[in-house]
Coordinates of C-alpha atoms in Angstrom, one line a residue:
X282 CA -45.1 61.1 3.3
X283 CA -44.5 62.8 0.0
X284 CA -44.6 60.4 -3.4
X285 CA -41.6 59.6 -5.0
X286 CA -40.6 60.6 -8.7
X287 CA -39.0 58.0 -11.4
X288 CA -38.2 58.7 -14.5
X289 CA -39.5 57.3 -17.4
X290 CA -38.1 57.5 -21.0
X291 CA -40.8 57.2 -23.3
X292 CA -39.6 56.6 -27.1
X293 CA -42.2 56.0 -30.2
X294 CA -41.4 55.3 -33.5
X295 CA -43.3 56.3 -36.6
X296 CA -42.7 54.6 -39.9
X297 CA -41.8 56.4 -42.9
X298 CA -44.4 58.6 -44.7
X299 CA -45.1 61.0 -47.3
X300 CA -45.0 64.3 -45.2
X301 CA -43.3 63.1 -41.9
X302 CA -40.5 60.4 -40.9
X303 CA -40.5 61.0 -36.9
X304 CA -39.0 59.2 -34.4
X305 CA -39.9 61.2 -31.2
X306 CA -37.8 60.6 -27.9
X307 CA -39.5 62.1 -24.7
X308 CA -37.8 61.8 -21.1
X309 CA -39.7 63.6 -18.3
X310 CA -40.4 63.1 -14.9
X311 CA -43.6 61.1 -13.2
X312 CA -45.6 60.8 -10.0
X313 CA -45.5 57.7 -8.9
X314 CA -48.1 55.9 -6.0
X315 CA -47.0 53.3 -3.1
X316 CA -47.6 50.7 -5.5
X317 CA -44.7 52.3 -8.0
X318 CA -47.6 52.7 -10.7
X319 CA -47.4 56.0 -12.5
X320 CA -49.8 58.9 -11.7
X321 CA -50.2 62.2 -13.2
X322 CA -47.0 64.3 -14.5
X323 CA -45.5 66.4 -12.1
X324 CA -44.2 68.8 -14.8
X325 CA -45.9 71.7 -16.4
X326 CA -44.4 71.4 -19.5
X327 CA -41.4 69.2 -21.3
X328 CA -38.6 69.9 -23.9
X329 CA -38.9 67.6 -26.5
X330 CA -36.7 66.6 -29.5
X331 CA -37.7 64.8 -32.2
X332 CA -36.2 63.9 -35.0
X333 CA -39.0 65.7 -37.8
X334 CA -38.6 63.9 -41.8
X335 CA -39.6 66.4 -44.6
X336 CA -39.7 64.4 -47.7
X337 CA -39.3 66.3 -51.2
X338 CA -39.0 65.2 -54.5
X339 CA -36.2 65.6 -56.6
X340 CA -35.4 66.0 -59.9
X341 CA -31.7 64.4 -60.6
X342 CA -30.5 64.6 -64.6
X343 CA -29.2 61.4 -66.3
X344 CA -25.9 61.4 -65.1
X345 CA -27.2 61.8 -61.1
X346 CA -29.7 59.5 -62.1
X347 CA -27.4 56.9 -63.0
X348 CA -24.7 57.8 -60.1
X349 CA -28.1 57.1 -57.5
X350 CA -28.8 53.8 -59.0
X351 CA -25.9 52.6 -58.5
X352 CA -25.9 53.4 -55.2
X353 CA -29.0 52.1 -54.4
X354 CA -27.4 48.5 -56.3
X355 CA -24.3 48.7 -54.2
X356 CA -26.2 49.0 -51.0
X357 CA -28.6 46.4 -52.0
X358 CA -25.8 43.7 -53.3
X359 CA -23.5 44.8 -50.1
X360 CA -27.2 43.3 -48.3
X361 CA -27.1 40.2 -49.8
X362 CA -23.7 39.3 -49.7
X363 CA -23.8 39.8 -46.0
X364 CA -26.7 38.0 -45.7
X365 CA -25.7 35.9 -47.5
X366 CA -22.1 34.8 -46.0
X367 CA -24.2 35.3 -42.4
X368 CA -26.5 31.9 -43.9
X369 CA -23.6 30.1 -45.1
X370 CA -21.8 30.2 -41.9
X371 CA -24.6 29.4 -39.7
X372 CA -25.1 26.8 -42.1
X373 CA -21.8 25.3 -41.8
X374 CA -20.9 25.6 -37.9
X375 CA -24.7 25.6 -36.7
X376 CA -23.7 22.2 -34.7
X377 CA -20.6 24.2 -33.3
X378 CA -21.9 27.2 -31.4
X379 CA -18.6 28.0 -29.9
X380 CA -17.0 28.2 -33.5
X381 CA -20.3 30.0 -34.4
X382 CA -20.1 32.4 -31.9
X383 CA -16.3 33.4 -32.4
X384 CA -17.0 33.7 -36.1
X385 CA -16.1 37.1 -37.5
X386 CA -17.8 38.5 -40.5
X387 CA -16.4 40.4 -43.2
X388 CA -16.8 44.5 -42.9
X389 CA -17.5 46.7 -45.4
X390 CA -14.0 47.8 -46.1
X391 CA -13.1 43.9 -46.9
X392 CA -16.1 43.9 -49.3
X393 CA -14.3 46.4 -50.9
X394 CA -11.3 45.2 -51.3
X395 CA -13.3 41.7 -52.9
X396 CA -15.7 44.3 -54.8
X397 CA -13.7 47.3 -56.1
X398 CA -17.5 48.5 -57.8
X399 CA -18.3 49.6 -54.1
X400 CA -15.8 52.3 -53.6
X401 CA -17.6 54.3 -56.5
X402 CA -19.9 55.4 -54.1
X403 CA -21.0 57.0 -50.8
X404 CA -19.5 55.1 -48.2
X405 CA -21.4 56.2 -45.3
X406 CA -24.5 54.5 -47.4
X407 CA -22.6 51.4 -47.3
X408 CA -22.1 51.8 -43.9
X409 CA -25.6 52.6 -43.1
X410 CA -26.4 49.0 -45.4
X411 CA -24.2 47.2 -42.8
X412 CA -26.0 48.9 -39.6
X413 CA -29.4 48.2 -40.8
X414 CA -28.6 44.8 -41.2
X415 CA -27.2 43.6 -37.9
X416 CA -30.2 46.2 -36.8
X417 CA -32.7 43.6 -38.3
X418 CA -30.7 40.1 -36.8
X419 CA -31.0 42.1 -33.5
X420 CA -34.5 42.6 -33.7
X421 CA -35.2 39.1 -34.9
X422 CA -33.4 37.2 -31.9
X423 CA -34.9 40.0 -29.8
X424 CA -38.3 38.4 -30.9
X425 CA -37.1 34.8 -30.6
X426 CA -36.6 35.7 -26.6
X427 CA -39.2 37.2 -25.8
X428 CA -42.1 35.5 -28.2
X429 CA -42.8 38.2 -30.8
X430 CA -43.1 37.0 -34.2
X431 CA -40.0 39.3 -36.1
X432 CA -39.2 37.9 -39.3
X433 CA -35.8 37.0 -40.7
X434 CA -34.1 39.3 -42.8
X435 CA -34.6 38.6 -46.3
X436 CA -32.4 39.7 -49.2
X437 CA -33.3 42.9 -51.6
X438 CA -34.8 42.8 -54.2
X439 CA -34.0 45.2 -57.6
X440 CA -37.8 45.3 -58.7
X441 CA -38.8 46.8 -55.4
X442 CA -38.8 50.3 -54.1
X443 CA -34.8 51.0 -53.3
X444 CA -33.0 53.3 -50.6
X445 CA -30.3 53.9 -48.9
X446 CA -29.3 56.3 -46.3
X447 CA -26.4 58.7 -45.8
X448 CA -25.2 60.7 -42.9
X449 CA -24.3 64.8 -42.8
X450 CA -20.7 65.0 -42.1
X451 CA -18.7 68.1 -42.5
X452 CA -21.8 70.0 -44.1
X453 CA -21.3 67.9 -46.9
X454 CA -25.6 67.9 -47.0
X455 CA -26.8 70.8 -47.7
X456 CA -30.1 73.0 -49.1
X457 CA -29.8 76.3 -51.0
X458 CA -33.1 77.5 -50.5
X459 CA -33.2 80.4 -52.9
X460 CA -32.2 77.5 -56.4
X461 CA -33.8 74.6 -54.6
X462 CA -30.6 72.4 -54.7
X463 CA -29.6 70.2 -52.4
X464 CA -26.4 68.5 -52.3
X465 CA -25.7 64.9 -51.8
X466 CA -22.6 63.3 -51.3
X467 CA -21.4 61.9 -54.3
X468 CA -24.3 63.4 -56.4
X469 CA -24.2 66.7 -56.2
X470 CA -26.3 69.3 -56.0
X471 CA -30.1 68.2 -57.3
X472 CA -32.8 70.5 -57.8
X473 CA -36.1 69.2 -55.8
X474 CA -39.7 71.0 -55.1
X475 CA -40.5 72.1 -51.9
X476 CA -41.8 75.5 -49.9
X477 CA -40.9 73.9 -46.9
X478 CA -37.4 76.2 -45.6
X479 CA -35.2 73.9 -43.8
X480 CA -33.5 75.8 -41.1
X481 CA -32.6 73.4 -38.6
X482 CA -29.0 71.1 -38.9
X483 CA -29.7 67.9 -41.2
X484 CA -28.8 64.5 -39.4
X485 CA -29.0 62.3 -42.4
X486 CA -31.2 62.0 -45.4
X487 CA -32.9 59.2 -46.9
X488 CA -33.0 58.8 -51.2
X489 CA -35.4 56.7 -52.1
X490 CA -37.0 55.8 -56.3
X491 CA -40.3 54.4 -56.0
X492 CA -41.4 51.7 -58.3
X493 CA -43.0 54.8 -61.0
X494 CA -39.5 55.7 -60.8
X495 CA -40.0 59.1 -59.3
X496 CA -36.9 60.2 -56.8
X497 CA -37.4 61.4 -53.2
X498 CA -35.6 62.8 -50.2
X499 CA -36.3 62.3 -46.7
X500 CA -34.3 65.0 -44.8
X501 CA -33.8 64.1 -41.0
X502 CA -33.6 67.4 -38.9
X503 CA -33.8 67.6 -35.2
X504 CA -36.1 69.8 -33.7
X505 CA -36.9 70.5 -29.9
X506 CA -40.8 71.8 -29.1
X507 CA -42.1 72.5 -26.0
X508 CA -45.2 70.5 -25.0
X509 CA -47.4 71.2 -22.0
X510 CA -49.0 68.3 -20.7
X511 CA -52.4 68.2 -20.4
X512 CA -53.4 67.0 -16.6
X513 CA -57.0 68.3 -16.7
X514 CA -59.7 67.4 -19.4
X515 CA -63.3 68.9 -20.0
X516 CA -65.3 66.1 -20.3
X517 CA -66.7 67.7 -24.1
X518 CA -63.2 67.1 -25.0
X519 CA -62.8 63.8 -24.6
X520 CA -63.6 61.3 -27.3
X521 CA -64.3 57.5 -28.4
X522 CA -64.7 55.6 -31.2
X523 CA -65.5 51.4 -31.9
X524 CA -63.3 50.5 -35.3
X525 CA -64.8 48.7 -37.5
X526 CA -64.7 47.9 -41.5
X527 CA -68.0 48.9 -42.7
X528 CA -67.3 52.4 -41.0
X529 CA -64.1 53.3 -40.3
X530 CA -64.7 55.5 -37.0
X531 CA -68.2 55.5 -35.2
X532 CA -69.7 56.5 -31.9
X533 CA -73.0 58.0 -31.3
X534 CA -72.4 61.0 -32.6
X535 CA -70.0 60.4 -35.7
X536 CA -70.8 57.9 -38.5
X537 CA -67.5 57.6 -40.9
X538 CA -68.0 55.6 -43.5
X539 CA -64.7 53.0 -45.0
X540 CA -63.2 55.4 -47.6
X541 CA -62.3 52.3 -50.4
X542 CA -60.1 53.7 -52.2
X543 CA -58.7 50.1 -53.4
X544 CA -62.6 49.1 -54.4
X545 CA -63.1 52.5 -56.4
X546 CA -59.9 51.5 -58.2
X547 CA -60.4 47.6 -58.4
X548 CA -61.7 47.1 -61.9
X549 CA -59.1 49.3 -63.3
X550 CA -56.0 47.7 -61.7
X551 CA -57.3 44.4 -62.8
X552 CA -57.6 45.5 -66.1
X553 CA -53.9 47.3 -65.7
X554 CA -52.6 43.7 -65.1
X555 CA -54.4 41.5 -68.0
X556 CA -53.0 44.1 -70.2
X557 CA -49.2 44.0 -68.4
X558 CA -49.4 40.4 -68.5
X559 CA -50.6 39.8 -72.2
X560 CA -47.0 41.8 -72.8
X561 CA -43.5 39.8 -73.9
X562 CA -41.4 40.1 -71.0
X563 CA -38.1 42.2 -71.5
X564 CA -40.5 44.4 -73.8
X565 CA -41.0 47.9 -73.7
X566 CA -44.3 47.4 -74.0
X567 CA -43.9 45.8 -71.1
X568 CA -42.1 48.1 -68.9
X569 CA -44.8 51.2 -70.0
X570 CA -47.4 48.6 -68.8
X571 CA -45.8 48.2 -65.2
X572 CA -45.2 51.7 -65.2
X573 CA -48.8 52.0 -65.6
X574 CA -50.0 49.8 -63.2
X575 CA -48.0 51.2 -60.5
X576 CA -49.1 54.7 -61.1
X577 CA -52.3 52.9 -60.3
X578 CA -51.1 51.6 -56.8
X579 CA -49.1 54.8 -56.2
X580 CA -52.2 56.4 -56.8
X581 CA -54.2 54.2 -54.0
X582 CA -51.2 54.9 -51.4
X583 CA -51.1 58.8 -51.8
X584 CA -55.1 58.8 -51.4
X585 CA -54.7 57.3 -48.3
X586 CA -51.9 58.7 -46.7
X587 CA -53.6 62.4 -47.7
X588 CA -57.3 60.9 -46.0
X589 CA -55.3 59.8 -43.0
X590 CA -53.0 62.7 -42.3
X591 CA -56.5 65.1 -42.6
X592 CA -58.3 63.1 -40.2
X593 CA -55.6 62.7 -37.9
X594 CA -54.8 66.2 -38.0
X595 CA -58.5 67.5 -37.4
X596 CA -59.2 64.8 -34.2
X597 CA -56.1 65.8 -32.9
X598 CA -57.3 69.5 -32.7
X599 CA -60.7 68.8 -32.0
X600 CA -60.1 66.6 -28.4
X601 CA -57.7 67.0 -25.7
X602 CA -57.9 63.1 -25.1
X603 CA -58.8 60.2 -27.8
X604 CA -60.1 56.7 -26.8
X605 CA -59.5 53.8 -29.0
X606 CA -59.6 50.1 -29.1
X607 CA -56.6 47.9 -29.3
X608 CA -57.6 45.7 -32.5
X609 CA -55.4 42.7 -33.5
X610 CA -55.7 43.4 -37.6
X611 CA -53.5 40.3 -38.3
X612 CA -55.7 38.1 -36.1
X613 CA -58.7 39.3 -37.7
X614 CA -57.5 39.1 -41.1
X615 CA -56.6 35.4 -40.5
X616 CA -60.1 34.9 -38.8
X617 CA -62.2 37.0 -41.5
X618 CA -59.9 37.1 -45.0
X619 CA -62.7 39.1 -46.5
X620 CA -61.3 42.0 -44.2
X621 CA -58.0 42.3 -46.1
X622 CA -59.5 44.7 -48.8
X623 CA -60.8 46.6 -46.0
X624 CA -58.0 46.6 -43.5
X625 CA -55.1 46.7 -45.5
X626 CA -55.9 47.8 -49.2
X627 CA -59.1 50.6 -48.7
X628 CA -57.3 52.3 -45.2
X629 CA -54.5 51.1 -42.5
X630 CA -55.7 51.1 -39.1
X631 CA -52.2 50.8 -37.8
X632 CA -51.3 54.0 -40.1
X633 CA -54.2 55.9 -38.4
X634 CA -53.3 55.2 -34.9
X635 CA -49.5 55.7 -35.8
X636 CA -50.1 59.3 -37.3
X637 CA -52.9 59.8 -34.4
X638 CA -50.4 59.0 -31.6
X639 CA -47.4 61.6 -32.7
X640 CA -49.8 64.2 -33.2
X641 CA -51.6 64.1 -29.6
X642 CA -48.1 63.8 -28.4
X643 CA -46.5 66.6 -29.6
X644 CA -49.8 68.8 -28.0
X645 CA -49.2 66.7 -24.8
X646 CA -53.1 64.7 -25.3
X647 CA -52.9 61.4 -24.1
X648 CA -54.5 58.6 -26.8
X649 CA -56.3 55.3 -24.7
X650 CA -56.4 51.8 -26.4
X651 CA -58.7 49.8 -24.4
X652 CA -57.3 46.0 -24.2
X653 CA -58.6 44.2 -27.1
X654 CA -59.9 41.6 -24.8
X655 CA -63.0 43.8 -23.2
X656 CA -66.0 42.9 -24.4
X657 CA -67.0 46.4 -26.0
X658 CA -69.8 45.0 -28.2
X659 CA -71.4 42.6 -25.9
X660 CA -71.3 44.6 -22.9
X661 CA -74.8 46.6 -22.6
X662 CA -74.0 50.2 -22.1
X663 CA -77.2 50.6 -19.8
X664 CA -77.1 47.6 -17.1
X665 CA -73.5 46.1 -17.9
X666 CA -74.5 43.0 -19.0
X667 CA -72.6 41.0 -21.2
X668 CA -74.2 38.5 -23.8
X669 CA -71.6 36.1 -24.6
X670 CA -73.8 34.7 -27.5
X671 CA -74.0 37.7 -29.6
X672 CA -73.0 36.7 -32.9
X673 CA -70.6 38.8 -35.5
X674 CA -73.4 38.8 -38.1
X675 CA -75.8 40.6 -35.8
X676 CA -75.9 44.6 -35.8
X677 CA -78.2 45.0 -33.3
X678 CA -79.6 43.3 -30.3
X679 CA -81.3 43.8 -27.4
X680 CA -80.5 43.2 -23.9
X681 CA -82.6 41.6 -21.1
X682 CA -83.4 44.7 -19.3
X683 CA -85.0 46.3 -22.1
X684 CA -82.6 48.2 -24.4
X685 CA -81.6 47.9 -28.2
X686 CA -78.5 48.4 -29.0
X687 CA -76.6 49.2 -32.5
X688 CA -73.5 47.0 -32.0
X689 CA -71.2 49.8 -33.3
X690 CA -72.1 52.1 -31.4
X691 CA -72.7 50.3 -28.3
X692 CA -68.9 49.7 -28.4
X693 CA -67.5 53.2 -28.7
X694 CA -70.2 54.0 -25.4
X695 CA -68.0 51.2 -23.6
X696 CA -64.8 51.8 -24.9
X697 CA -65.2 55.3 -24.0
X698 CA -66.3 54.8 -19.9
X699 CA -63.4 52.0 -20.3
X700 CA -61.0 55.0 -21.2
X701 CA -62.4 57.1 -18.7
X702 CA -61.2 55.4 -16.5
X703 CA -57.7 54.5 -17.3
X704 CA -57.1 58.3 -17.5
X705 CA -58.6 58.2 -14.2
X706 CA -56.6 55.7 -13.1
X707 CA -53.3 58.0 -14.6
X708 CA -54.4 60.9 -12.7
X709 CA -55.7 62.5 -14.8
X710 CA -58.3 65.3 -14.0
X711 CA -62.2 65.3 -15.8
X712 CA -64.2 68.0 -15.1
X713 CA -67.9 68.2 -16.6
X714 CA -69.5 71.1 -18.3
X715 CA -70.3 72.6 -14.7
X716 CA -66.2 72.3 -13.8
X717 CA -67.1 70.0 -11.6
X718 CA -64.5 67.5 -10.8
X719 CA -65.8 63.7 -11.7
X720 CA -64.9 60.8 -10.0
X721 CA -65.8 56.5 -10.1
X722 CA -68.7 54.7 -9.0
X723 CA -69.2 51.0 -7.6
X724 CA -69.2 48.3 -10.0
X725 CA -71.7 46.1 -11.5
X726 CA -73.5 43.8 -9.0
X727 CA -72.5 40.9 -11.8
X728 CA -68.3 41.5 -10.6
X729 CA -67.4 41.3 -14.0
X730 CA -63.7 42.2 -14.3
X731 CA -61.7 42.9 -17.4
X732 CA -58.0 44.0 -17.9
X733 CA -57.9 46.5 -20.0
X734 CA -54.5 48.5 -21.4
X735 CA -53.2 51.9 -21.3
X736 CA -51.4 52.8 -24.9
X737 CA -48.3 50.8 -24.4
X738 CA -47.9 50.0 -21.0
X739 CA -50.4 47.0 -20.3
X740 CA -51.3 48.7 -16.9
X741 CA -55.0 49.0 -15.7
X742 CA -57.9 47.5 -14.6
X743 CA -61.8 47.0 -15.0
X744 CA -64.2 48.8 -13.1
X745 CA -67.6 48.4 -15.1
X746 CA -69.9 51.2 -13.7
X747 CA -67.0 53.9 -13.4
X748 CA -68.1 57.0 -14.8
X749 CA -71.8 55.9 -15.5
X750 CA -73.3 59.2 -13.8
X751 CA -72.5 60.5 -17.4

């Protein structure tokens, strides 16, 4: 009997960077076994809209300048008043839930009314205030239910970098391409740098001033692509790497080293804040200090994000299929605090994966994270043994039938056959150099089993010896 076909909506979320805000949306149709697991796509290629972010900088004169910061204080007070009255209530009826429950909250157009201040700008950016914020409360309670740790939301801050958001109604957004304006409601039009041409209809922008108080725009277009899934993999094509501070990426045949950009940079921002701090507050002095300091950390964040989007960019060309290893950063941070510098301040792993993961999707690669619970550095990559009392401190160590491992590397060998097959297990065809179709082999006589994860479905299983014949 022929297999059946579900559908499943897959939908991933990128966080806002310098070149790219995307929030890709992806429904297609899957083959699906007696088990109702999914197998390999049973399309040859997909439509695809995403919703592509090209973020320019802009160039507003004193009089926009003061018309966007007082936007971007509206928006922020219109937060904390609403979080504000949102506390207070559940304050007061928090031992009546019925009363709690049937409270209604002031809208936007009653802060008005309270607030005249707030008419004298965009509405829709109010609006978008008031969205965002019952956005967050939804995704906090979310995480009460089902065990994630969401935070609360927290109230806005005016030293901090400020946005707000507005929506393109009428065509009351718009670029001229030839000047390099761009209008904004309420604003006008503002000249901005950019090559980029812009010739698909704008959702909504984003205008943001970073804490150096430069001025950006995040225009939201829509864009549909056509990806053809990739259901058959050379076996050259195919990479893994083991993640790890000292080097960033690193297998047997690729050593990169951790780029530290915040440890090249370390003596000077400390020095940057002695002098900021030896300043009288409220001074000028004192502001051209901070200003300097956070050209510093501006500095940091735009080295990264350029080292990050290269890299991602070349390994997404390079290999039709990526292999990684699902690492719990705030568990190791807690476990190891030396690792924040590393982790967090020198490169982002969740940045790389983020950027990796939208790229190999829009060329229809698949990217593996192995469960972060298989033993990848204590496995041996020869017999399969696994010795459970190899310490963190060790590099290298040798197993009982013979063979000297480099812990680094000895992971990525593992983590790789572990992704092998997964993709297997999705149906997904590896052929060797001779186009030779490759399948699984028995597992270890030791009947070791560990669960690993396909990227964001927590589907799969252990099978130590598969793919050894390579």
């Amino acid at each position: 009997m022929d297999e059946e076909y579900s559908i499943s909506q897959l939908c991933i979320s990128i966080s806002p960077f310098a070149a790219y805000n995307t929030f890709r949306y992806l429904s297609c149709f899957y083959r699906t076994d007696s088990n109702n697991n999914l197998r390999n796509p049973c399309w040859s290629n997909v439509k695809m809209k995403i919703n592509k972010g090209i973020k320019v900088r802009i160039y507003p004169n004193k009089q926009q300048q003061e018309l966007l910061n007082k936007t971007f204080g509206c928006c922020r007070f219109l937060h904390n008043k609403m979080l504000e009255e949102r506390r207070t209530v559940y304050d007061t009826l928090k031992e009546e839930k019925d009363h709690l429950y049937a409270h209604k909250y002031k809208t936007e157009k009653q802060y008005k009314k309270e607030f005249p201040f707030l008419s004298e700008v965009d509405s829709k950016a109010l609006q978008s205030e008031t969205r965002n914020l019952l956005q967050a409360f939804q995704n906090f309670f979310r995480g009460i239910r089902t065990g994630k740790k969401i935070g609360y939301p927290k109230f806005k801050s005016k030293k901090k970098k400020q946005t707000y958001t507005t929506y393109n109604i009428n065509n009351n957004i718009r670029i001229n391409h030839k000047a390099k304006r761009i209008k904004l409601p309420k604003i006008g039009w503002v000249k901005y740098r950019d090559d980029r041409n812009v010739v698909h209809p704008i959702k909504h922008v984003t205008v943001s001033r970073t804490r150096t108080n430069k001025y950006y725009v995040a225009i939201i277009i829509e864009v549909e692509i056509d990806v053809e899934p990739i259901t058959t993999i050379p076996l050259h094509r195919i990479e893994a790497f083991d993640m790890s501070a000292p080097n960033f990426l690193i297998n047997e045949n690729l050593e990169l080293t951790n780029p530290r950009f915040y440890r090249n940079q370390e003596r000077k921002l400390k020095r940057l804040h002695k002098l900021e701090s030896r300043k009288q507050k409220g001074s000028k002095n004192r502001e051209k200090a901070r200003l300097r300091l956070a050209r510093g950390y501006e500095k940091i964040q735009n080295q990264k994000m350029d080292w990050t989007h290269k890299l991602t960019h070349s390994l997404s060309n390079q290999f039709d299929a990526i292999i990684l290893e699902d690492l719990n950063i705030q568990g190791m941070q807690q476990f190891n605090s030396g690792l924040s510098k590393s982790v967090t301040l020198d490169f982002s792993w969740y940045q790389f994966i983020s950027y990796l993961r939208y790229k190999l999707e829009w060329q229809g690669k698949p990217l593996v994270l192995v469960d972060r619970f298989f033993p990848s550095s204590k496995r041996c990559s020869v017999c399969g043994q696994i010795n459970n009392d190899l310490q963190l401190s060790k590099r290298t160590w040798t197993c009982q039938c013979g063979a000297t491992h480099h812990r680094d590397v000895n992971a990525s060998t593992n983590i790789k056959e572990e992704g092998l097959q997964i993709l297997h297990d999705q149906g997904i065809t590896i052929i060797n150099d001779n186009h030779a179709t490759v399948g699984t082999t028995e597992s270890h006589a030791s009947g070791d089993y560990v669960r690993p994860a396909l990227a964001g479905s927590g589907q799969g299983r252990r099978n130590p010896l598969a793919f050894r014949q390579w």
